[in-house]
Short mmCIF file of C-alpha atoms in Angstrom, two decimals:
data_model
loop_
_atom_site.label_atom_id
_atom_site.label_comp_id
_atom_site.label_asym_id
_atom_site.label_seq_id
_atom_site.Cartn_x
_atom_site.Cartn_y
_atom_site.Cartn_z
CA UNK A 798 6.49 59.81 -3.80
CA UNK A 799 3.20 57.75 -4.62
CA UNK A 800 3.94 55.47 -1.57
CA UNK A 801 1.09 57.15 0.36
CA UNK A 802 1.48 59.03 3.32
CA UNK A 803 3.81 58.16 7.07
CA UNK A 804 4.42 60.29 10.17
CA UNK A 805 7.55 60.93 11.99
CA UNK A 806 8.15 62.58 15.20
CA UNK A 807 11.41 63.72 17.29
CA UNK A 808 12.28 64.49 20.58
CA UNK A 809 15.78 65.74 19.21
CA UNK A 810 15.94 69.76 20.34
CA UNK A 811 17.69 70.32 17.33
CA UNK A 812 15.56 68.47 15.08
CA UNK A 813 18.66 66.53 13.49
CA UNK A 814 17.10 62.67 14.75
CA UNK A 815 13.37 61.36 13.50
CA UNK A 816 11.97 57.93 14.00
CA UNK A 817 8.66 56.55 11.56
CA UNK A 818 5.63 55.42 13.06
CA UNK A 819 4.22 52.24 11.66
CA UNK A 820 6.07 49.98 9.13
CA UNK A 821 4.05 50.78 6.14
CA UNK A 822 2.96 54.03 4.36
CA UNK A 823 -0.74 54.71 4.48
CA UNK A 824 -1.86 54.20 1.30
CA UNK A 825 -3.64 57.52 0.20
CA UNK A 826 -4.73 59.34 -2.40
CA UNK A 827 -2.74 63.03 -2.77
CA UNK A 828 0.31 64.64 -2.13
CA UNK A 829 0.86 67.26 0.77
CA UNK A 830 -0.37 66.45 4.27
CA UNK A 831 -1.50 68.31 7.20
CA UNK A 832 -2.39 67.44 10.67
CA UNK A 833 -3.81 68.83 13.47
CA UNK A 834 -5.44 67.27 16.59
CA UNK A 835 -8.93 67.06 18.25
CA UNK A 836 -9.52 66.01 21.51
CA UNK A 837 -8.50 62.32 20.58
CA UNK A 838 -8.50 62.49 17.46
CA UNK A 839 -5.44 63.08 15.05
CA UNK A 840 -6.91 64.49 11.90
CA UNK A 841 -4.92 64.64 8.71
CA UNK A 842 -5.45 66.49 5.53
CA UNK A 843 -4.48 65.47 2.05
CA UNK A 844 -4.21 68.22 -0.88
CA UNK A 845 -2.72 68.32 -4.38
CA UNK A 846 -5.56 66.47 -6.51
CA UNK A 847 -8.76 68.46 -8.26
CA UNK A 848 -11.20 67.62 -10.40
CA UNK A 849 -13.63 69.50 -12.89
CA UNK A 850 -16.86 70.99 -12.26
CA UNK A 851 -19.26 73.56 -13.75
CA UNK A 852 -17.37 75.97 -12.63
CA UNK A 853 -14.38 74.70 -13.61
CA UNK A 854 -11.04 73.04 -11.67
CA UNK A 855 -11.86 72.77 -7.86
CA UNK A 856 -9.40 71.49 -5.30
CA UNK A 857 -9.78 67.92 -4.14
CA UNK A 858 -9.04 67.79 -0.19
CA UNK A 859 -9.66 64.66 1.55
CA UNK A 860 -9.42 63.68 5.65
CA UNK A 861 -8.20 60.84 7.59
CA UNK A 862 -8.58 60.37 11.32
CA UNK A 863 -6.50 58.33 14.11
CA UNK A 864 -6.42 57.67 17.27
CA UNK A 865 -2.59 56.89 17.02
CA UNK A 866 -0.97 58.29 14.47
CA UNK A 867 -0.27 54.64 12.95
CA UNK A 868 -3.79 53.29 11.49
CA UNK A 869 -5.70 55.76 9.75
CA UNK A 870 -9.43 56.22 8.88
CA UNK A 871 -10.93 57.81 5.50
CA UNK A 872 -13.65 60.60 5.79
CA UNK A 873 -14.05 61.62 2.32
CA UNK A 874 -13.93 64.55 1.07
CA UNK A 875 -13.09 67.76 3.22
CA UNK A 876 -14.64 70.79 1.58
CA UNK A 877 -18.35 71.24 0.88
CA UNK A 878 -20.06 72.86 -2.23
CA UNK A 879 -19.49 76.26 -2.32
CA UNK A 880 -20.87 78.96 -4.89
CA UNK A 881 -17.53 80.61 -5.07
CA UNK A 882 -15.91 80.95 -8.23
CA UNK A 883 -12.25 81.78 -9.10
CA UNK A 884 -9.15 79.98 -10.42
CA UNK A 885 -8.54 77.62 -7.61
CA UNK A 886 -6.62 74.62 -9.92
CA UNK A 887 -5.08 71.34 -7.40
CA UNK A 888 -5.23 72.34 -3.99
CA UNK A 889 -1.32 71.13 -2.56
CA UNK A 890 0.31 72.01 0.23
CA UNK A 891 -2.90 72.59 2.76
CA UNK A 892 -2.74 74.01 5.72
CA UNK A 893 -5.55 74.46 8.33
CA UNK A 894 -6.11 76.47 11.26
CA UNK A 895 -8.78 78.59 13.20
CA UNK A 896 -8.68 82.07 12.68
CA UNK A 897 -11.29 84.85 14.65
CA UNK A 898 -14.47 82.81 14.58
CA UNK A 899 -13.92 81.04 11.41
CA UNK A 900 -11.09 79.01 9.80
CA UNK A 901 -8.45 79.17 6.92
CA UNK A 902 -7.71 76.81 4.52
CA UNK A 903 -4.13 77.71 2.95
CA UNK A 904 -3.16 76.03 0.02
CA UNK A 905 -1.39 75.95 -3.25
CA UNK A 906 -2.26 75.88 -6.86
CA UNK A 907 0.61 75.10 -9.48
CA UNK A 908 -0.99 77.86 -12.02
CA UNK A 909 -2.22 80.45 -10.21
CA UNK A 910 0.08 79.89 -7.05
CA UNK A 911 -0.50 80.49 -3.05
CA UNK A 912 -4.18 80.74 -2.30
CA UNK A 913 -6.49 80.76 0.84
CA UNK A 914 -10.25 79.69 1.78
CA UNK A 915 -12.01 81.06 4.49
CA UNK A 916 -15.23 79.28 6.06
CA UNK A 917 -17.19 77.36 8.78
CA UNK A 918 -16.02 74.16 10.11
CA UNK A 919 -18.09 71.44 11.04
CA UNK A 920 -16.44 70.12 13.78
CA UNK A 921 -18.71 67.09 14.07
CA UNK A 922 -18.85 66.36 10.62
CA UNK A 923 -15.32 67.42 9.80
CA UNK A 924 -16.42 69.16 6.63
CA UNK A 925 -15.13 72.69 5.87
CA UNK A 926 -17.68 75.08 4.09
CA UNK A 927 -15.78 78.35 2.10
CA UNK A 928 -17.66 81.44 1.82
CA UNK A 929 -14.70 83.38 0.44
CA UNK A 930 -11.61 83.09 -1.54
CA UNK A 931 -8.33 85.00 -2.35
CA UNK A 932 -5.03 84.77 -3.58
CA UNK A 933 -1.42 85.90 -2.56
CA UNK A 934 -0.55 85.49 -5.95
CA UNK A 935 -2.25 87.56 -8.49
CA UNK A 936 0.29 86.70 -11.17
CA UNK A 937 2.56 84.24 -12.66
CA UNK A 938 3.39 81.19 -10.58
CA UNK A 939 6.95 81.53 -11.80
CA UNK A 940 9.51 83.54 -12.19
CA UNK A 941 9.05 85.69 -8.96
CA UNK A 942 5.79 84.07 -7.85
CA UNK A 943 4.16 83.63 -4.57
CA UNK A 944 4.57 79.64 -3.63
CA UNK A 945 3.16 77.86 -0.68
CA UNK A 946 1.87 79.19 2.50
CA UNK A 947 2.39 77.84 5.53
CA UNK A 948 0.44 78.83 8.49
CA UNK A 949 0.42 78.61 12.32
CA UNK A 950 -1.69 80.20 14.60
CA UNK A 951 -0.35 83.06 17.13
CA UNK A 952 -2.25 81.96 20.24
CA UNK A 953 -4.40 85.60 20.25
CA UNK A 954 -6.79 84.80 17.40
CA UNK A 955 -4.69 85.84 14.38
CA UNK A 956 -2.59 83.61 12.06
CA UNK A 957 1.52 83.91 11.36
CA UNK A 958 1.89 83.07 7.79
CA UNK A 959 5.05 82.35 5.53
CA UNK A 960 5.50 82.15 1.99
CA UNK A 961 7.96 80.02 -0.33
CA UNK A 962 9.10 82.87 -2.85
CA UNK A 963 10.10 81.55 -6.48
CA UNK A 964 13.24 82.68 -7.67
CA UNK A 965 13.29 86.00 -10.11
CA UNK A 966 15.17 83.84 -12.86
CA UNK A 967 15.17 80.00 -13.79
CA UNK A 968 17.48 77.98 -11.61
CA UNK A 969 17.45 74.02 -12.24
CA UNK A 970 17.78 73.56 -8.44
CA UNK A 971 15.07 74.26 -5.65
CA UNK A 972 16.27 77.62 -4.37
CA UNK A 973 13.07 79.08 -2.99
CA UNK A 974 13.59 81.98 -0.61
CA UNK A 975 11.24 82.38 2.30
CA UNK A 976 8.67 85.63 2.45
CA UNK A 977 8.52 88.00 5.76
CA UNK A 978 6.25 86.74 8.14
CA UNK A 979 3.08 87.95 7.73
CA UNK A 980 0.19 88.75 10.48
CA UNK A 981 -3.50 87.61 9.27
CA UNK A 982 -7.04 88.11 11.20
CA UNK A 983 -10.19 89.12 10.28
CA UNK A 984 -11.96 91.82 9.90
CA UNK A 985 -15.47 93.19 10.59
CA UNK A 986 -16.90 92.01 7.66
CA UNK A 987 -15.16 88.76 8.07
CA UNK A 988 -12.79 89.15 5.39
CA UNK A 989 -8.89 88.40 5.32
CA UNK A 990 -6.90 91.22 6.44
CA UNK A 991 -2.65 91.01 6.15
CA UNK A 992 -0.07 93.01 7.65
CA UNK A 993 3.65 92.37 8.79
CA UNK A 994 4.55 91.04 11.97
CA UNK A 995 4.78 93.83 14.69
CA UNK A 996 8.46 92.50 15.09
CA UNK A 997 9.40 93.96 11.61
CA UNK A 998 10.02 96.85 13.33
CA UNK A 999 13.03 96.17 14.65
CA UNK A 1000 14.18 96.05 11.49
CA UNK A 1001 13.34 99.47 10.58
CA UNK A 1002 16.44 102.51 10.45
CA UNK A 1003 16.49 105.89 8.70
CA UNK A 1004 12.79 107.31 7.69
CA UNK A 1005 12.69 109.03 4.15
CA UNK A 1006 9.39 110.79 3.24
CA UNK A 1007 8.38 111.62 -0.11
CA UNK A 1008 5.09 114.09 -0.43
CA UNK A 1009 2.72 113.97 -3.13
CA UNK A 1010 4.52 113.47 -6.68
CA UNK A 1011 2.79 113.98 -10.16
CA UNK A 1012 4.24 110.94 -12.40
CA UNK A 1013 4.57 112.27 -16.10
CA UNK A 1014 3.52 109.40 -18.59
CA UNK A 1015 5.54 107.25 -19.88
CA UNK A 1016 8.65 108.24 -17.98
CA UNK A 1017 10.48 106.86 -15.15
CA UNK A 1018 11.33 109.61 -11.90
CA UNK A 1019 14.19 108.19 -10.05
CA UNK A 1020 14.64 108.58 -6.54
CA UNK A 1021 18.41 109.06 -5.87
CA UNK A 1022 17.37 109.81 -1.98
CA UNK A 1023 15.82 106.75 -1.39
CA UNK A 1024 17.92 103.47 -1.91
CA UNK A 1025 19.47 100.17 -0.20
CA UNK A 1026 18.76 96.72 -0.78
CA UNK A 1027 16.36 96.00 1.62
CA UNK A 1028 13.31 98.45 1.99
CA UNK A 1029 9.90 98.85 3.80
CA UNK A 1030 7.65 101.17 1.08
CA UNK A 1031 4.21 102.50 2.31
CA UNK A 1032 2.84 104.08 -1.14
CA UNK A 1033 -0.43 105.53 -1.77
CA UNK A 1034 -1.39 105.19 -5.95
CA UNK A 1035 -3.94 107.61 -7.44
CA UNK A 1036 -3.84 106.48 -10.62
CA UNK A 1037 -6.39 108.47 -12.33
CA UNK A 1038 -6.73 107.45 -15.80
CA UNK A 1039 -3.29 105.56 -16.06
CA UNK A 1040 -3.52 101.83 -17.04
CA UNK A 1041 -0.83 101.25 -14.83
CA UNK A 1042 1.87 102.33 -12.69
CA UNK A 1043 5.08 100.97 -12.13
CA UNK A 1044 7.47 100.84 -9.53
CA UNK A 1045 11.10 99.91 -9.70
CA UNK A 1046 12.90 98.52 -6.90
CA UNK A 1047 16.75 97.11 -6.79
CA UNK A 1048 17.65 98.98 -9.52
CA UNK A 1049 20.91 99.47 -11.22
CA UNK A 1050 22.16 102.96 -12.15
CA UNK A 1051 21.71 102.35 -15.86
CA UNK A 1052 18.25 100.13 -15.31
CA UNK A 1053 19.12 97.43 -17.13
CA UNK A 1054 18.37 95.40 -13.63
CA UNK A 1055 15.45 95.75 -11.82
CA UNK A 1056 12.31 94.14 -9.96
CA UNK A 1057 9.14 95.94 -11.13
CA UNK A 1058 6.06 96.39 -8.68
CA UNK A 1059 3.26 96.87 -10.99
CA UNK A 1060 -0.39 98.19 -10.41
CA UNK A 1061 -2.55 97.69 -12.97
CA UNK A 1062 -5.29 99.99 -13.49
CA UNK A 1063 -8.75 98.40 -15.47
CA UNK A 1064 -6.33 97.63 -17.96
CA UNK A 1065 -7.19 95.39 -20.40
CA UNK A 1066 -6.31 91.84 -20.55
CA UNK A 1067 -2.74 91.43 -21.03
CA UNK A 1068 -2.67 87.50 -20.23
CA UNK A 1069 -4.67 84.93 -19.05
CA UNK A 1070 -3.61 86.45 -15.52
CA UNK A 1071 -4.41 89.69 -15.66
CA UNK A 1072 -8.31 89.62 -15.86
CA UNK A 1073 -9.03 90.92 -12.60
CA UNK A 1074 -9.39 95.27 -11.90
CA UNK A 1075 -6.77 96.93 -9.61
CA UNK A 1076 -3.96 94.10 -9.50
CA UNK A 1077 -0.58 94.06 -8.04
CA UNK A 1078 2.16 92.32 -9.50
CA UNK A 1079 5.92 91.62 -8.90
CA UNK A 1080 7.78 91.11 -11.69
CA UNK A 1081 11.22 89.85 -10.93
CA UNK A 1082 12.84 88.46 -14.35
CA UNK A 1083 14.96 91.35 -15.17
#
């Protein structure tokens, strides 16, 4: 903490023995590091500073190169200007990778939690240009919130990404829980498209269908032929004129326990989150 920055490698199959490379810490500005390797060249990635701009907080990412992994080089900063706009905040815990024809630059904002930039890389340069943005997060940080991702390519093209989960109620200890793996690639129109891994499967049993269903307002319709504590939904919302729907899952008979899935609907703005149309939320504190 504030000593700067060291590697450490191990040839231990279990991972239980490390040895340091160098004496000394690098001396660094930021937190959370990344690395990744070109050609000769080690390149390493340092996230969880921002500063202030026009358009408000921007994450500050800045690169180092090696040829060793013991004496580092700065190369400023890592992203270009970008007209995007959006609640980006400190950009910690990065993580780079190519993805399609582009790259993704994962990171994590500690008020508006896990977050991802995708753009053009300049490989001779090393400068990483966004042309779009998104979140995994669309509400609270904490309880229940989305954390950091952390991302490794699959070999084909895509991306195999995991999530830090915050815990649904306060807890003075660090007691994340880890996300399902998720599958990322692009699309035609070069956006961001998630699924799960094709290995979740294995994990499926029994198949329960439910048809269409007309929701009354302002009531809850319990499902007492669907249940267990660990389910795969695939639900299709019309909301029509609703400002939101909600959907319970592990809850107890009388309801006074619950997580809440929530759509919300062009609904006005509840918080300082919810200012964006057609959000999903998980709301875990009850």
């Amino acid at each position: 903490i504030k000593a700067g920055q060291m590697v450490v490698t191990s040839h231990d199959l279990l991972l239980l023995n490390w040895q340091k490379l160098g004496g000394q810490p690098v001396k660094s500005s930021g937190a959370d590091a990344a690395i990744w390797k070109e050609g000769d060249t080690y390149c390493g990635l340092l996230g969880g500073t921002k500063r202030y701009g026009e358009d408000g907080w921007w994450p500050m990412m800045h690169l180092w190169t090696s040829t060793d992994l013991t004496h580092w080089e700065p190369q400023g900063e890592f992203l270009e200007p970008t007209p995007l706009t959006g609640r980006y905040d400190d950009g910690a815990c990065p993580s780079f990778v190519p993805i399609g024809d582009k790259y993704a630059l994962f990171f994590f904002s500690h008020r508006n939690g896990g977050q991802y930039f995708l753009g053009d890389y300049d490989q001779q340069k090393r400068r990483f240009k966004p042309y779009d943005h998104g979140r995994f997060n669309h509400g609270h940080v904490a309880p229940g919130g989305v954390h950091a991702p952390s991302a490794a390519v699959d070999g084909q093209g895509g991306v195999i990404n995991i999530l830090n989960i915050n815990d649904g109620k306060q807890n003075d200890d660090w007691d994340q829980i880890m996300s399902l793996a998720q599958h990322l690639s692009l699309g035609p129109d070069k956006r961001l498209r998630i699924e799960p891994v094709t290995a979740v499967a294995t994990l499926r049993g029994a198949h329960r269908y439910r048809g269409a269903t007309r929701l009354a307002a302002n009531q809850e319709l319990v499902l007492d032929d669907i249940g267990g504590d660990t389910l795969e939904l695939e639900v299709e919302i019309d909301p029509q004129a609703a400002r939101w729907v909600q959907i319970n899952v592990l809850r107890s008979p009388d309801a006074q326990e619950r997580t809440s899935i929530n759509f919300y609907n062009y609904d006005r703005h509840l918080s300082y989150w919810y200012f964006t149309p057609g959000e999903i939320c998980l709301d875990g504190t009850l």
